[in-house]
Every structure is written in C-alpha cells, then in structure tokens.
Amino acid sequence: MSTIHDVARLAGVSIGTVSRVLSGNPATSPESRERVREAALQLGYTPNARAQSLRLARTGVIGLSISDVRNPFFADAAHGAEQEALAAGRVTMLANADEDSAIEARYLRAFRAQRVDGVLMSPQGGSAEGARSLVEAGIPVVLLNRTLDGVDAPVVTFDVRQGIEQAIMHLRDRGHRRIGLIAGPVSVSTGRARVSAFESIRDELGLDPAPELVQLADGRRGGGADAAERLLDLSPAPTAVLSSNALMSSGAFEAIRGRGAAVELVSFDDQDWMRLVDPPLSVIEQDAAHMGAVAMRLLLELIDGGSPRSVTLPTRLIPRG
Amino acid sequence: MSTIHDVARLAGVSIGTVSRVLSGNPATSPESRERVREAALQLGYTPNARAQSLRLARTGVIGLSISDVRNPFFADAAHGAEQEALAAGRVTMLANADEDSAIEARYLRAFRAQRVDGVLMSPQGGSAEGARSLVEAGIPVVLLNRTLDGVDAPVVTFDVRQGIEQAIMHLRDRGHRRIGLIAGPVSVSTGRARVSAFESIRDELGLDPAPELVQLADGRRGGGADAAERLLDLSPAPTAVLSSNALMSSGAFEAIRGRGAAVELVSFDDQDWMRLVDPPLSVIEQDAAHMGAVAMRLLLELIDGGSPRSVTLPTRLIPRG
DNA sequence: CTGTTAGCGCGTTCAC
DNA sequence: GTGAACGCGCTAACAG
C-alpha cells in the first residue's frame, strides 16, 4: 500500500500539496493538481482512512447493529437505513448480533474502538449495558424498533397498541371471541408491549380473557411452532391466533396446518409467502425499510449536534383470506 | 473519549506501562497492573483501534460485501461467514451492495481505505474492477458464490452442473419433457453457468431444446414473475419450470398460480415457505451458511499467508409434492 | 501557491 | 520493570 509520501515523491511535490489536491483544497495550482492526480492513479493510492480519522474528528462510518440478519424484518430495516446513510455520503458497517447479547457486546466494543461516528442498533434482550455505555461514552446512538429502560437515546418504534388493536378488531369482526397470542420474549421491549396491549384491548372488547391464551416464545421459527402447539392443546383451543413476527408465524402456520386445525392466523410483518400460502395470512404491516431510514435520519441529526425526538410509526392492517 | 495518556496520568505511570499492561505484556509489575486496570475501568477507556492499527499491521476487521441482504441465501451466507470469523477472534463488517456495482465499488473503497485485513465478497455483475483492484493492491480477497474472470482469488461455489442435473432428472423422472428455466442475469457467473449447464443436460437427456424455454431475469421477485409469464405465454407452455433463486421462485409461483396453470416449479435454495405452499416446491438445496463459513476459513488462511484452493460445494435435491 | 512542521493515539525500541 | 522518544499516515496551521 502506497502512502502519501510515495505520491508526493512521484509527483515531485510535498505531501502537503498532495493532501490539498486530494481533499479538493482550492489553494493548488492546476499544474500540481494534474501531477498529483496522475501519480495517485498510477500508484493506485487510497488514503489511509485510519490515519485520516486520527487527525479529523469524523470517520464517515456508521455502525449498525441488527438483532438478526436472517429475519427479513431486520434485513429490510438495515437496507432502509443504509440507503439513507449512503445518500448522506456515509458508509454503514453492519453487525449481526444474532439475538445474542454477548455477540452484540463484542460488536459494540468494536464500533467503539473503531470510533464510528454513531451507532444505530436494535438492542438485544438481556442487558441494556451495551447501549448505555455507548451513550455514556458520548457516542451518538439511536435505537431501532426496541426501547431500552434507562438509556437516553432516541428510539424509532412502531405503534404497538395500534397494531394489536387492528388485528384484534379484525378478528372480532370476523366473529372470533377466543384469540391466542404468540408473543416474543419479554426480554425485549416489543415483546412486553405486545403482551400488555393485547391484554388490555382484549379486555376492552370483552373477549375471552384466559391467561393461557398468551404464549411466550423466543421469536424464532421453532419457538413459534411450539407456542402454536401449546395453544392448540388448550380446550377449547382458540379459534384465531396472532403471531408477533414473521419467523414465528411460519412455524405457527406449519404447526396449525399439521394438526389440520381450523384456526385463523394473523401475523405481524408482511412477507411474500404470507399471501402465497392457503389460506393467506392477514397481516399487520410494519414498513421496516422506512423505519430504518427514519432512524438513520435521526442518527445523522444527532451526529450533527441536533437533539431529535423519538418517532412512533403507524402500522397497517392488510386483511386477506 | 479518554486516551492512553489519561489512563497513565490517573494510574501514575507512563503511557508505556499502560500499553504493556493492556496488551498483556508480562514485563509489568503486579502493582502497576492493578493500578492501570483500575484507572482504565474508571475512565471507561477503550483503546483507539484506528491509532492502534496505524502502528500494527492488522486491524482485526474483515470486510464482507454481499449482493443483497434481503436475499435469504446471502443473509445465511453472511451469518455463516460471520460466525466463523467470530470464532477466530475477528470482527466482520457487512456491506450490502444491493446488486448494484456502483454501491459495491463504494463499499470496497471504504474497506480499502479502512485497511481491513481481508475482504470476502459475492461480486456484482457488470464489472470485475472492484475485486481486481483489491487483489492488485495486495489485499486478501475470497470470492463468494460467484466467480470473476481475470481475478486471481480463491472462490467458493456450488456445483452448478450437479444442481441443474438433479433438478432436470427429477423432472424427467416425473414425466416432464418440456422444461423451462428462469435464469439469473448473465452478468453474474452463476447466471451464465446455469444456462449452459441447463442446455447441455437437457440435450443429453433428449428433452425439448426450444431456446425460448430459457428466460433471463434480474434475480429479483418481479423479474421471476415476468419470466414465468413469458414462459406461460408460450404454446405449448412448459409443464415444469426451474427457477434459479428463491426470490424469483416466489414471483414465479404467484404468476403460475394466478394463471391457474398446471406447471411444476422447482427452485434453487430451500426456504421455509417452499414447503408451506400448495403444492410445495421441490428444491435444490444449497447450504449457504456452510458456504459462508468455508469461504471465511479460506480468507483467514489467505490472510495468514497461506494459498488456499478454491472449493466447490455439493447441492442436494429435496423432492416434494 | 507551496514546503515544513506539529500533533492525532498508540506500540515499541532503547536506555536506564 | 519502567519512562522517554520515535514514527505509523495524515491534515492543518504557519511561514514563506
């Protein structure tokens, strides 16, 4: 790897001139501009961003920590966030925490060591420590989809109550009175929020309040299947089930079909397959890409010294079947 | 952010001692070890990785450029690669090229500027320039799933011919003689390879050789749907269709169902929904996570000065329906 | 307009 | 066992 000195030598100028030319400083002669550009090209010179950022304040890179790349909801969110950063001239480095707070901690440490300009993260359950220490270290942080108690950072979330309400009212209108919920783990805020919203709306509507209709799962496919089995084992079994994310829905769908049960399944997050199966799933759509983009915009604002407020995004019911 | 000087001051030692303690150099007294650790903890000190890597050769970070995070095949591959790197004590930064070689170029430049230890990438179609310039700059590169002409880097791919053969023989055994192919873009190696493997095996087996049975698409959902429509418009239409990736399969499935056509669809890549729909799809399974892990291992070997050979992975037919 | 120089934060000699 | 000093590659301030 060539350095600025190599370029200077080849161009026959000083390193100061090279630096000026390459950074677009107007205080350079057309002549040296030409020579420097040529030398840089010939050497395939790429400035060392690490050395650069040692002098500068910024690095131009933003850390993005995601719960699980394999969950399309988060993959979409990451994509939306990234596009927004790209448009703002910044590069995003994606870390996959894999729903494991130990891995998350490791990546957050790396982000911190790399001195990224800011961190966008959908926190894991378990501990708020990772996010908190970033905030305390003065690193701009924005939370994605999940809140964290005691962490002073803007959050972008979906309106959980609205989503649950849309789902339950839809099912009630279709005649269901005994509705099950497959919830995510209570270790993450969305898991908790959905359970309490579900309970309160169900009660307001006078539907069957049996506590065993709420089943907690780990947010993964297998967990969704297991929770569905438990619901189907009840007597009487619920006639409809609301599932909190797409992965669990796929497990639940298979379990329900496997038992030949006549249970109507409604899912959070819209995915292609949900309208491909028979019967198709009604869904509570959450525009993950939009969430990612909004969150990135907040983060950029925060990095630029602003103090953006948290944002709650609406959900939308798409009835099917 | 505190620096090594702050720690040294608080601990009452020199920065040299701090550095030695924190890097585990045995030439330190138990006493100063204790004081330094305490000071570092109190300050929440994290060494500046950028400054560190300016002195050291390595950065401990590996760049991973993926064609499309939203394609589960690549998400799985990224996950597999990442796990492998984590196990080797390295952190990976994921870049999403989004099937766009301009974005890819931007990320590769960033990787290069950051002086990552190595780059694992599934190259975009269009230009091999990005990968080539990395290789020429002496940065260890391993290619994922797609090859690139004229780029001297190890590649991990699946056995395309084997996969196509499994699919076609399966369909032939079920009585099909007129089989369509929805192929990825010819700009990427897997797209080209699948077309030629398809044609040669089809001919060897004496099946219908009509050229219009091969339809090129962009690898996305909509492209798959369009290609399927074109196939269905043929007269006679094919009785079976092989689709080159999961995204296109979902589009094709919907198109076929929308026309009420009796066409058997076989897909590359196994995804949950493929056994949930009716009829379920037979698939050519490709273990993406394994591919990612193998590729990462090659890259680590390359970084350590080895010269690993390219690897071809087997595919597996999962008949359904 | 340009060359020189002082750090940015850190690891590593080299003396002590 | 420890401190001082140098240099990694770069930008910005300062002279000229």
XYZ file of C-alpha atoms in Angstrom, chain A:
321
model
C 0.000 0.000 0.000
C 1.426 3.293 -1.033
C 1.363 6.306 1.216
C 1.054 9.985 0.662
C 4.821 10.186 0.627
C 5.055 7.887 -2.353
C 2.620 10.041 -4.236
C 4.485 13.206 -3.309
C 7.770 11.755 -4.439
C 6.402 10.574 -7.767
C 4.637 13.861 -8.414
C 7.653 15.868 -7.337
C 5.763 17.904 -4.766
C 5.447 17.920 -0.995
C 2.983 15.823 0.971
C 1.152 18.999 1.906
C 0.354 19.647 -1.725
C -0.784 16.097 -2.247
C -3.095 16.343 0.718
C -4.533 19.607 -0.541
C -5.097 18.361 -4.053
C -6.747 15.156 -2.930
C -9.023 16.891 -0.471
C -10.108 19.457 -3.030
C -8.465 22.415 -1.372
C -8.576 25.253 -3.937
C -5.176 26.549 -2.925
C -3.397 24.435 -5.517
C -2.100 25.140 -8.995
C -3.688 23.399 -11.955
C -0.274 22.056 -12.726
C 0.296 20.297 -9.415
C -3.268 19.121 -9.417
C -2.585 17.344 -12.635
C 0.678 15.811 -11.498
C -0.677 14.651 -8.180
C -3.762 13.071 -9.690
C -1.686 11.223 -12.176
C 0.749 9.963 -9.588
C -2.051 8.846 -7.299
C -3.749 6.999 -10.119
C -0.570 5.333 -11.214
C 0.178 4.131 -7.709
C -3.403 3.112 -7.032
C -3.194 5.240 -3.956
C -6.048 5.184 -1.451
C -5.670 7.476 1.555
C -5.480 5.594 4.822
C -8.823 6.337 6.436
C -7.495 5.318 9.819
C -4.714 7.854 9.731
C -7.130 10.400 8.364
C -9.612 9.942 11.147
C -6.828 10.192 13.679
C -6.460 13.815 12.687
C -10.036 14.522 11.790
C -12.940 14.206 14.143
C -15.066 12.041 11.896
C -14.625 8.695 10.301
C -17.576 8.746 7.914
C -18.666 5.326 9.036
C -21.759 4.469 10.962
C -22.214 1.297 12.946
C -25.441 -0.612 12.543
C -26.157 -3.462 14.901
C -29.057 -5.683 13.984
C -30.747 -8.407 16.007
C -30.762 -10.945 13.249
C -29.885 -10.508 9.577
C -31.832 -13.600 8.736
C -35.036 -12.043 9.950
C -36.385 -10.231 6.875
C -37.847 -7.520 9.039
C -34.405 -6.513 10.208
C -32.806 -7.111 6.838
C -35.270 -4.622 5.366
C -34.638 -2.187 8.172
C -30.905 -2.435 7.620
C -31.376 -1.853 3.938
C -33.502 1.239 4.511
C -31.038 2.661 6.989
C -28.135 2.005 4.735
C -29.697 3.721 1.721
C -30.297 6.783 3.811
C -26.703 6.856 5.029
C -25.383 6.360 1.518
C -27.411 9.330 0.344
C -25.798 11.383 3.082
C -22.347 10.373 1.918
C -21.713 7.929 4.702
C -20.863 4.298 4.803
C -22.578 1.783 7.052
C -20.974 -1.203 8.690
C -23.491 -3.857 9.587
C -23.047 -6.090 12.599
C -25.227 -9.101 13.178
C -25.859 -9.614 16.886
C -27.773 -12.794 16.160
C -30.118 -12.239 19.115
C -27.168 -12.804 21.411
C -26.144 -10.052 23.772
C -22.612 -11.401 24.115
C -22.077 -11.062 20.394
C -23.759 -7.692 20.443
C -21.387 -6.521 23.161
C -18.468 -7.628 21.108
C -19.559 -5.667 18.072
C -20.421 -2.593 20.060
C -16.950 -2.695 21.541
C -15.536 -2.923 18.045
C -17.635 0.019 16.904
C -16.407 1.992 19.829
C -12.795 1.053 19.286
C -13.153 2.000 15.638
C -14.570 5.319 16.752
C -17.515 5.177 14.389
C -19.436 8.421 14.056
C -22.566 6.938 15.525
C -24.420 3.710 16.191
C -27.851 2.594 15.122
C -28.951 -0.535 16.909
C -31.857 -2.825 17.583
C -30.854 -3.906 21.075
C -30.879 -7.482 22.303
C -32.810 -8.511 25.314
C -30.916 -9.292 28.476
C -28.849 -6.253 29.144
C -29.032 -2.574 28.345
C -25.383 -2.289 29.294
C -24.009 -2.197 25.786
C -26.149 0.664 24.607
C -25.843 2.527 27.858
C -22.066 2.506 27.865
C -22.007 3.848 24.324
C -24.298 6.688 25.282
C -22.227 7.433 28.368
C -19.096 7.494 26.282
C -20.715 10.268 24.296
C -21.262 8.271 21.118
C -24.437 9.206 19.254
C -26.866 6.302 19.483
C -30.333 5.751 18.063
C -32.413 2.708 18.973
C -34.229 0.733 16.354
C -37.601 -0.906 16.966
C -36.908 -1.678 20.599
C -36.620 0.635 23.572
C -34.270 0.233 26.488
C -35.034 1.384 30.011
C -32.634 3.923 31.387
C -30.897 4.608 28.115
C -31.069 8.175 26.960
C -31.300 7.746 23.211
C -33.966 8.478 20.609
C -35.995 5.466 19.505
C -37.920 4.656 16.377
C -40.701 2.175 17.002
C -43.999 1.119 15.600
C -47.231 1.880 17.351
C -47.677 -1.449 19.094
C -51.071 -0.687 20.511
C -52.379 0.363 17.149
C -51.141 -2.796 15.500
C -52.578 -5.081 18.126
C -55.845 -3.204 18.028
C -56.124 -3.503 14.269
C -55.515 -7.222 14.493
C -57.896 -7.919 17.333
C -60.714 -5.826 15.927
C -60.315 -7.525 12.596
C -60.626 -10.908 14.233
C -63.506 -9.854 16.406
C -65.360 -8.565 13.347
C -64.938 -11.963 11.839
C -66.622 -13.499 14.835
C -63.689 -14.678 16.929
C -64.017 -14.408 20.685
C -61.215 -16.632 21.832
C -57.951 -15.313 20.420
C -54.454 -16.549 21.176
C -51.241 -14.539 21.132
C -47.795 -15.808 20.292
C -45.562 -13.160 21.784
C -41.864 -12.523 21.510
C -39.648 -12.833 24.569
C -40.416 -10.433 27.411
C -36.714 -9.613 27.491
C -37.235 -7.196 24.625
C -39.489 -4.199 24.842
C -41.643 -5.133 21.874
C -42.357 -8.484 23.466
C -43.572 -6.898 26.677
C -45.508 -4.123 24.960
C -47.415 -6.512 22.768
C -48.496 -8.659 25.646
C -49.861 -5.757 27.634
C -51.513 -4.115 24.649
C -53.093 -7.434 23.744
C -54.451 -7.958 27.229
C -55.872 -4.519 27.590
C -57.556 -4.382 24.184
C -58.909 -7.879 24.533
C -60.463 -6.894 27.842
C -61.870 -3.659 26.479
C -63.561 -5.634 23.766
C -64.870 -8.196 26.204
C -63.151 -11.150 24.600
C -62.070 -14.312 26.353
C -59.514 -13.254 28.995
C -57.991 -16.678 29.732
C -54.313 -16.094 30.599
C -53.136 -19.266 28.890
C -54.103 -17.701 25.567
C -50.893 -15.701 25.772
C -47.870 -17.819 24.961
C -44.331 -16.528 25.085
C -41.784 -17.686 22.550
C -38.226 -16.900 21.584
C -39.009 -15.043 18.394
C -37.679 -17.825 16.200
C -39.379 -20.249 13.919
C -39.224 -23.218 16.243
C -40.452 -21.172 19.155
C -43.445 -20.074 17.135
C -44.263 -23.658 16.271
C -44.035 -24.749 19.896
C -46.200 -21.898 21.099
C -48.803 -22.748 18.478
C -48.816 -26.354 19.644
C -49.425 -25.234 23.194
C -52.334 -23.089 22.073
C -53.824 -25.923 20.074
C -53.568 -28.181 23.096
C -55.924 -25.965 25.081
C -59.535 -26.964 25.352
C -61.198 -25.276 23.887
C -58.424 -24.149 21.564
C -58.504 -20.549 20.342
C -60.214 -20.006 17.009
C -57.716 -17.346 15.987
C -54.064 -16.636 16.735
C -51.995 -13.503 16.459
C -48.277 -14.031 15.949
C -45.715 -11.346 16.743
C -43.249 -11.804 13.957
C -42.804 -13.434 10.600
C -40.418 -16.151 11.710
C -42.735 -17.382 14.420
C -45.668 -17.128 12.037
C -44.057 -19.548 9.687
C -43.578 -22.056 12.477
C -47.102 -21.488 13.735
C -48.585 -21.872 10.282
C -46.935 -25.204 9.828
C -47.999 -26.420 13.252
C -51.597 -25.401 12.676
C -51.701 -26.994 9.275
C -50.054 -30.113 10.610
C -52.875 -30.526 13.092
C -55.490 -29.768 10.493
C -56.873 -27.170 12.877
C -59.324 -24.509 11.728
C -57.513 -21.602 13.303
C -57.200 -18.207 11.678
C -53.654 -16.868 11.846
C -52.789 -13.176 11.730
C -49.167 -12.080 11.659
C -47.079 -9.034 12.307
C -44.850 -8.055 9.363
C -45.864 -8.670 5.789
C -43.875 -11.180 3.814
C -44.289 -12.510 0.311
C -45.051 -16.040 1.353
C -47.921 -14.936 3.544
C -50.103 -14.312 0.562
C -48.818 -17.390 -1.229
C -49.998 -19.936 1.312
C -53.519 -21.268 1.643
C -55.285 -19.712 3.396
C -53.306 -16.485 3.033
C -52.436 -14.631 6.233
C -53.906 -11.293 7.174
C -51.052 -9.154 8.411
C -50.168 -6.092 10.414
C -47.765 -4.463 8.050
C -44.794 -2.601 9.502
C -42.661 -0.794 6.975
C -39.256 -1.880 8.200
C -37.283 -0.140 5.477
C -38.990 3.103 6.323
C -38.230 2.616 9.978
C -34.581 2.096 9.148
C -34.464 5.211 7.019
C -36.159 7.362 9.633
C -33.857 6.082 12.333
C -30.795 6.793 10.241
C -32.014 10.305 9.647
C -32.352 10.818 13.388
C -28.872 9.482 13.920
C -27.367 11.805 11.328
C -29.155 14.671 13.017
C -27.787 13.593 16.367
C -24.289 13.346 14.966
C -24.622 16.867 13.632
C -25.349 18.123 17.099
C -29.123 18.139 16.958
C -31.380 16.541 19.553
C -34.042 14.670 17.606
C -37.119 13.291 19.296
C -38.204 9.679 19.215
C -40.593 8.652 16.482
C -43.526 6.255 16.520
C -44.559 4.838 13.163
C -48.040 3.654 12.240
C -48.925 0.088 11.300
C -51.432 -1.022 8.721
C -53.778 -3.965 8.603
C -53.886 -5.917 5.383
C -56.879 -8.270 5.551
C -56.699 -11.411 3.454
C -58.440 -14.666 3.027
